[in-house]
XYZ file of C-alpha atoms in Angstrom:
125
model
C 216.875 241.490 -155.615
C 218.743 243.513 -153.023
C 217.512 243.661 -149.456
C 218.311 246.647 -147.269
C 217.717 246.930 -143.536
C 218.363 250.167 -141.648
C 218.973 250.508 -137.932
C 220.347 252.995 -135.440
C 217.677 255.665 -135.363
C 216.396 257.193 -132.154
C 215.840 260.316 -130.111
C 218.753 262.668 -129.513
C 219.177 266.229 -128.302
C 220.301 268.983 -130.634
C 224.059 268.922 -130.985
C 224.195 265.185 -130.409
C 225.203 262.320 -132.666
C 223.722 259.150 -134.094
C 225.103 256.471 -136.387
C 222.763 254.753 -138.814
C 223.521 251.389 -140.381
C 222.203 249.801 -143.547
C 222.820 246.084 -143.955
C 222.712 244.904 -147.553
C 222.138 241.427 -148.874
C 221.030 239.715 -152.038
C 222.162 239.221 -155.538
C 225.227 241.202 -156.624
C 224.511 244.137 -154.340
C 228.123 245.258 -154.670
C 227.274 246.238 -158.225
C 225.163 249.028 -156.825
C 225.978 252.368 -155.291
C 224.248 253.335 -152.063
C 222.468 256.422 -150.914
C 220.837 257.820 -147.816
C 217.625 259.825 -148.058
C 215.318 261.326 -145.479
C 211.691 262.322 -145.351
C 210.163 264.643 -142.797
C 206.378 264.764 -142.223
C 204.644 266.651 -145.007
C 207.824 266.974 -147.057
C 209.271 265.210 -150.058
C 211.976 262.632 -149.700
C 215.339 264.345 -149.993
C 218.831 263.200 -150.804
C 221.383 263.109 -147.991
C 224.506 261.228 -149.132
C 225.844 258.767 -151.694
C 228.721 256.308 -151.848
C 229.973 253.731 -154.307
C 230.763 250.321 -152.827
C 234.355 250.864 -153.867
C 234.348 254.054 -151.811
C 235.769 255.906 -154.776
C 232.954 258.448 -154.901
C 231.212 260.164 -152.004
C 228.738 262.993 -152.303
C 226.675 264.971 -149.787
C 223.739 267.298 -149.801
C 224.766 270.823 -148.863
C 222.512 270.708 -145.814
C 224.567 267.937 -144.182
C 228.048 268.582 -145.551
C 230.581 268.822 -142.746
C 228.218 267.206 -140.224
C 227.373 263.804 -141.736
C 229.765 261.131 -142.953
C 228.835 258.209 -145.174
C 231.031 255.119 -145.164
C 230.882 251.411 -145.894
C 232.321 248.205 -144.548
C 232.598 245.743 -147.392
C 233.362 242.850 -145.048
C 230.077 243.441 -143.223
C 228.091 244.462 -146.311
C 226.994 247.539 -144.420
C 226.764 251.228 -145.211
C 226.830 253.773 -142.392
C 225.729 257.345 -141.879
C 227.476 259.064 -138.990
C 225.476 262.134 -138.035
C 227.067 264.766 -135.824
C 225.945 268.206 -134.658
C 222.356 267.190 -135.203
C 219.707 269.861 -135.543
C 215.934 269.695 -135.042
C 215.524 270.109 -138.794
C 217.339 266.795 -139.273
C 214.288 265.067 -137.791
C 212.957 262.617 -140.389
C 212.652 258.994 -141.362
C 215.983 258.005 -142.879
C 216.144 255.497 -145.713
C 219.010 253.756 -147.420
C 218.692 252.880 -151.076
C 220.618 251.195 -153.871
C 221.143 252.396 -157.416
C 222.818 251.059 -160.519
C 223.325 254.580 -161.855
C 226.888 255.762 -162.044
C 227.258 259.287 -163.351
C 226.204 261.946 -162.697
C 225.708 261.237 -159.020
C 222.105 260.141 -158.562
C 220.329 262.379 -156.072
C 216.676 261.815 -156.939
C 214.621 259.065 -155.296
C 213.442 257.702 -158.649
C 217.056 256.984 -159.568
C 217.265 254.352 -156.828
C 215.856 250.879 -157.264
C 215.922 249.228 -153.851
C 214.902 250.767 -150.547
C 215.024 249.870 -146.905
C 212.082 250.247 -144.545
C 213.425 253.406 -142.904
C 214.495 254.352 -139.406
C 213.182 257.311 -137.409
C 215.563 260.038 -136.263
C 214.174 262.656 -133.894
C 216.264 265.611 -132.751
C 214.866 267.589 -129.849
C 215.676 271.256 -129.301
């Protein structure tokens, strides 16, 4: 089992920044790659970013490329999502997730095994 706990969500004005954290624990979690997803009300959960624990592969959705940065701190067992230039359409519950899939880069929710509880991000216009 892998446990994931997100934090760092909140309310921010358009153009602002937030940094989300996902603390991982449990059995052999470093064997997994990590992803961030988001789900807005009435919409399907969508892929945001992906990173291997080694940091050797990083991948972004086109909608966030150039604005969001995924990273990890292996000493703290934590994955981050730095979100800059936020837009109202970024408003959603953000989830981190773990996958054992390697290639191609997993971007669908059903490719991830473990999920955090989510953290709300609200961007006001």
